[in-house]
PDB file of C-alpha atoms in Angstrom:
ATOM      1  CA  GLU A   1     -13.626  14.710  -1.860  1.00 93.00           C
ATOM      2  CA  VAL A   2     -10.965  11.996  -2.324  1.00 96.00           C
ATOM      3  CA  GLN A   3     -10.416  10.023   0.876  1.00 97.00           C
ATOM      4  CA  LEU A   4      -7.923   7.178   1.547  1.00 98.00           C
ATOM      5  CA  VAL A   5      -7.855   5.601   5.051  1.00 98.00           C
ATOM      6  CA  GLU A   6      -5.263   3.041   5.690  1.00 98.00           C
ATOM      7  CA  SER A   7      -5.389   0.567   8.528  1.00 98.00           C
ATOM      8  CA  GLY A   8      -3.797  -2.766   9.682  1.00 98.00           C
ATOM      9  CA  GLY A   9      -0.317  -1.585  10.627  1.00 98.00           C
ATOM     10  CA  GLY A  10       1.325  -2.607  13.931  1.00 98.00           C
ATOM     11  CA  LEU A  11       4.319  -4.149  15.578  1.00 98.00           C
ATOM     12  CA  VAL A  12       5.454  -7.614  14.567  1.00 98.00           C
ATOM     13  CA  GLN A  13       8.594  -9.707  14.919  1.00 98.00           C
ATOM     14  CA  PRO A  14      10.751 -10.229  11.855  1.00 98.00           C
ATOM     15  CA  GLY A  15       9.284 -13.074   9.827  1.00 98.00           C
ATOM     16  CA  GLY A  16       5.737 -12.177  10.797  1.00 98.00           C
ATOM     17  CA  SER A  17       2.830 -11.028   8.614  1.00 98.00           C
ATOM     18  CA  LEU A  18       0.383  -8.120   8.484  1.00 98.00           C
ATOM     19  CA  ARG A  19      -2.465  -7.325   6.153  1.00 98.00           C
ATOM     20  CA  LEU A  20      -3.005  -3.541   5.332  1.00 98.00           C
ATOM     21  CA  SER A  21      -6.290  -2.158   4.177  1.00 98.00           C
ATOM     22  CA  CYS A  22      -7.112   1.079   2.368  1.00 98.00           C
ATOM     23  CA  ALA A  23     -10.684   2.232   2.355  1.00 98.00           C
ATOM     24  CA  ALA A  24     -11.350   4.594  -0.611  1.00 98.00           C
ATOM     25  CA  SER A  25     -14.021   7.107  -1.294  1.00 98.00           C
ATOM     26  CA  GLY A  26     -14.692  10.240  -3.298  1.00 97.00           C
ATOM     27  CA  PHE A  27     -13.651   8.996  -6.710  1.00 96.00           C
ATOM     28  CA  SER A  28     -14.312   6.094  -9.052  1.00 97.00           C
ATOM     29  CA  PHE A  29     -12.284   3.375  -7.317  1.00 97.00           C
ATOM     30  CA  GLY A  30     -13.283   0.638  -9.706  1.00 97.00           C
ATOM     31  CA  SER A  31     -11.750   2.439 -12.717  1.00 96.00           C
ATOM     32  CA  SER A  32      -8.587   3.699 -10.833  1.00 97.00           C
ATOM     33  CA  ASP A  33      -5.255   2.078 -10.734  1.00 97.00           C
ATOM     34  CA  MET A  34      -3.922   2.020  -7.137  1.00 97.00           C
ATOM     35  CA  SER A  35      -0.570   1.848  -5.480  1.00 98.00           C
ATOM     36  CA  TRP A  36       1.129   1.554  -2.145  1.00 98.00           C
ATOM     37  CA  VAL A  37       4.091   3.663  -1.104  1.00 98.00           C
ATOM     38  CA  ARG A  38       6.155   3.721   2.102  1.00 98.00           C
ATOM     39  CA  GLN A  39       8.314   6.127   3.930  1.00 98.00           C
ATOM     40  CA  ALA A  40      10.876   5.235   6.463  1.00 97.00           C
ATOM     41  CA  PRO A  41      12.138   7.865   8.984  1.00 90.00           C
ATOM     42  CA  GLY A  42      14.347  10.401   7.400  1.00 94.00           C
ATOM     43  CA  GLU A  43      13.958   9.001   3.892  1.00 96.00           C
ATOM     44  CA  ASP A  44      12.042   9.856   0.725  1.00 96.00           C
ATOM     45  CA  PRO A  45       8.839   7.819  -0.043  1.00 96.00           C
ATOM     46  CA  ASP A  46       9.372   4.675  -1.949  1.00 97.00           C
ATOM     47  CA  TRP A  47       6.918   3.062  -4.406  1.00 96.00           C
ATOM     48  CA  ILE A  48       6.509  -0.515  -3.616  1.00 97.00           C
ATOM     49  CA  SER A  49       3.419  -1.895  -5.447  1.00 98.00           C
ATOM     50  CA  ALA A  50       0.699  -1.097  -7.954  1.00 97.00           C
ATOM     51  CA  ILE A  51      -2.419  -2.750  -9.238  1.00 97.00           C
ATOM     52  CA  ARG A  52      -4.479  -1.948 -12.300  1.00 96.00           C
ATOM     53  CA  SER A  53      -8.121  -1.073 -11.950  1.00 95.00           C
ATOM     54  CA  GLY A  54      -9.386  -4.612 -12.927  1.00 94.00           C
ATOM     55  CA  GLY A  55      -7.110  -6.330 -10.267  1.00 95.00           C
ATOM     56  CA  VAL A  56      -5.341  -8.619 -12.651  1.00 95.00           C
ATOM     57  CA  VAL A  57      -2.137  -6.710 -13.614  1.00 97.00           C
ATOM     58  CA  LYS A  58       0.120  -6.084 -10.646  1.00 97.00           C
ATOM     59  CA  PHE A  59       3.647  -4.605 -10.130  1.00 97.00           C
ATOM     60  CA  TYR A  60       6.108  -4.858  -7.314  1.00 98.00           C
ATOM     61  CA  ASP A  61       9.387  -3.252  -6.289  1.00 98.00           C
ATOM     62  CA  ASN A  62      12.175  -5.801  -6.075  1.00 98.00           C
ATOM     63  CA  SER A  63      12.471  -5.103  -2.423  1.00 97.00           C
ATOM     64  CA  VAL A  64       9.116  -6.720  -1.692  1.00 98.00           C
ATOM     65  CA  LYS A  65       8.614  -9.010  -4.660  1.00 98.00           C
ATOM     66  CA  GLY A  66       7.839 -12.523  -3.450  1.00 98.00           C
ATOM     67  CA  ARG A  67       6.866 -11.375   0.066  1.00 98.00           C
ATOM     68  CA  PHE A  68       4.099  -8.913  -0.481  1.00 98.00           C
ATOM     69  CA  ALA A  69       0.862  -9.332  -2.447  1.00 98.00           C
ATOM     70  CA  ILE A  70      -1.424  -6.500  -3.540  1.00 98.00           C
ATOM     71  CA  SER A  71      -5.088  -7.035  -4.169  1.00 98.00           C
ATOM     72  CA  ARG A  72      -8.377  -5.124  -4.248  1.00 98.00           C
ATOM     73  CA  ASP A  73     -12.137  -5.509  -3.769  1.00 98.00           C
ATOM     74  CA  ASN A  74     -13.790  -3.070  -6.139  1.00 97.00           C
ATOM     75  CA  ALA A  75     -17.205  -3.912  -4.771  1.00 97.00           C
ATOM     76  CA  LYS A  76     -16.098  -2.650  -1.394  1.00 98.00           C
ATOM     77  CA  ASN A  77     -13.792   0.186  -2.634  1.00 98.00           C
ATOM     78  CA  THR A  78     -10.911  -1.358  -0.729  1.00 98.00           C
ATOM     79  CA  LEU A  79      -7.234  -1.910  -1.474  1.00 98.00           C
ATOM     80  CA  PHE A  80      -5.158  -4.525   0.397  1.00 98.00           C
ATOM     81  CA  LEU A  81      -1.423  -5.384   0.888  1.00 98.00           C
ATOM     82  CA  GLN A  82      -0.574  -8.730   2.346  1.00 98.00           C
ATOM     83  CA  MET A  83       2.870  -8.549   3.871  1.00 98.00           C
ATOM     84  CA  ASN A  84       4.725 -11.783   4.695  1.00 98.00           C
ATOM     85  CA  ASN A  85       8.137 -12.524   6.031  1.00 98.00           C
ATOM     86  CA  LEU A  86       8.482  -8.969   7.273  1.00 98.00           C
ATOM     87  CA  LYS A  87      12.025  -7.614   7.751  1.00 98.00           C
ATOM     88  CA  PRO A  88      13.295  -4.763   9.932  1.00 97.00           C
ATOM     89  CA  GLU A  89      13.926  -2.818   6.699  1.00 96.00           C
ATOM     90  CA  ASP A  90      10.212  -2.991   5.999  1.00 98.00           C
ATOM     91  CA  THR A  91       9.639  -0.603   8.928  1.00 98.00           C
ATOM     92  CA  ALA A  92       8.006   2.534   7.621  1.00 98.00           C
ATOM     93  CA  VAL A  93       4.630   4.367   7.350  1.00 98.00           C
ATOM     94  CA  TYR A  94       2.579   2.753   4.601  1.00 98.00           C
ATOM     95  CA  TYR A  95       0.363   4.887   2.337  1.00 98.00           C
ATOM     96  CA  CYS A  96      -2.103   3.978  -0.392  1.00 98.00           C
ATOM     97  CA  ASN A  97      -2.085   6.207  -3.348  1.00 97.00           C
ATOM     98  CA  VAL A  98      -4.224   7.146  -6.380  1.00 97.00           C
ATOM     99  CA  LEU A  99      -3.734   9.523  -9.299  1.00 91.00           C
ATOM    100  CA  VAL A 100      -6.957  11.526  -9.988  1.00 91.00           C
ATOM    101  CA  VAL A 101      -5.754  13.859 -12.626  1.00 88.00           C
ATOM    102  CA  PRO A 102      -4.344  16.337 -12.116  1.00 90.00           C
ATOM    103  CA  HIS A 103      -3.505  15.335  -8.408  1.00 93.00           C
ATOM    104  CA  ALA A 104      -2.072  12.418  -6.657  1.00 95.00           C
ATOM    105  CA  TYR A 105      -3.577  11.553  -3.290  1.00 97.00           C
ATOM    106  CA  TRP A 106      -2.229   9.743  -0.266  1.00 96.00           C
ATOM    107  CA  GLY A 107      -4.087   8.683   2.870  1.00 96.00           C
ATOM    108  CA  GLN A 108      -2.905   9.414   6.426  1.00 97.00           C
ATOM    109  CA  GLY A 109      -0.676   6.304   6.519  1.00 98.00           C
ATOM    110  CA  THR A 110      -0.408   3.323   8.802  1.00 98.00           C
ATOM    111  CA  GLN A 111       2.744   2.474  10.734  1.00 98.00           C
ATOM    112  CA  VAL A 112       4.447  -0.968  10.301  1.00 98.00           C
ATOM    113  CA  THR A 113       7.237  -1.911  12.555  1.00 98.00           C
ATOM    114  CA  ALA A 114       9.078  -5.192  12.269  1.00 98.00           C
ATOM    115  CA  SER A 115      11.412  -5.515  15.200  1.00 96.00           C
ATOM    116  CA  SER A 116      12.210  -7.891  18.087  1.00 92.00           C
TER     117      SER A 116
END
């Protein structure tokens, strides 16, 4: 079955950095577009970044553009999100996401907190 396992979250001060990972299995990772979404307490999930299967074409929401970088290692079935210059408003649970028709899948999420 499809499995997505996020890791790398934690508590950092504003301006700090974190690198999130998503270990994927149960589907053809190398031919699948992937994305990251986040959900702050009491709010709906927000799409923040996506990457095409080949790892070249990338998309970012304006809220993270210039600060976050999405990447992938298809040989290791792993998705990454490098997060720099973190702000308090980045605090959320971060999920990796894949569409395997007809369903979309999320992992269990990893908590990111940017606070002093």
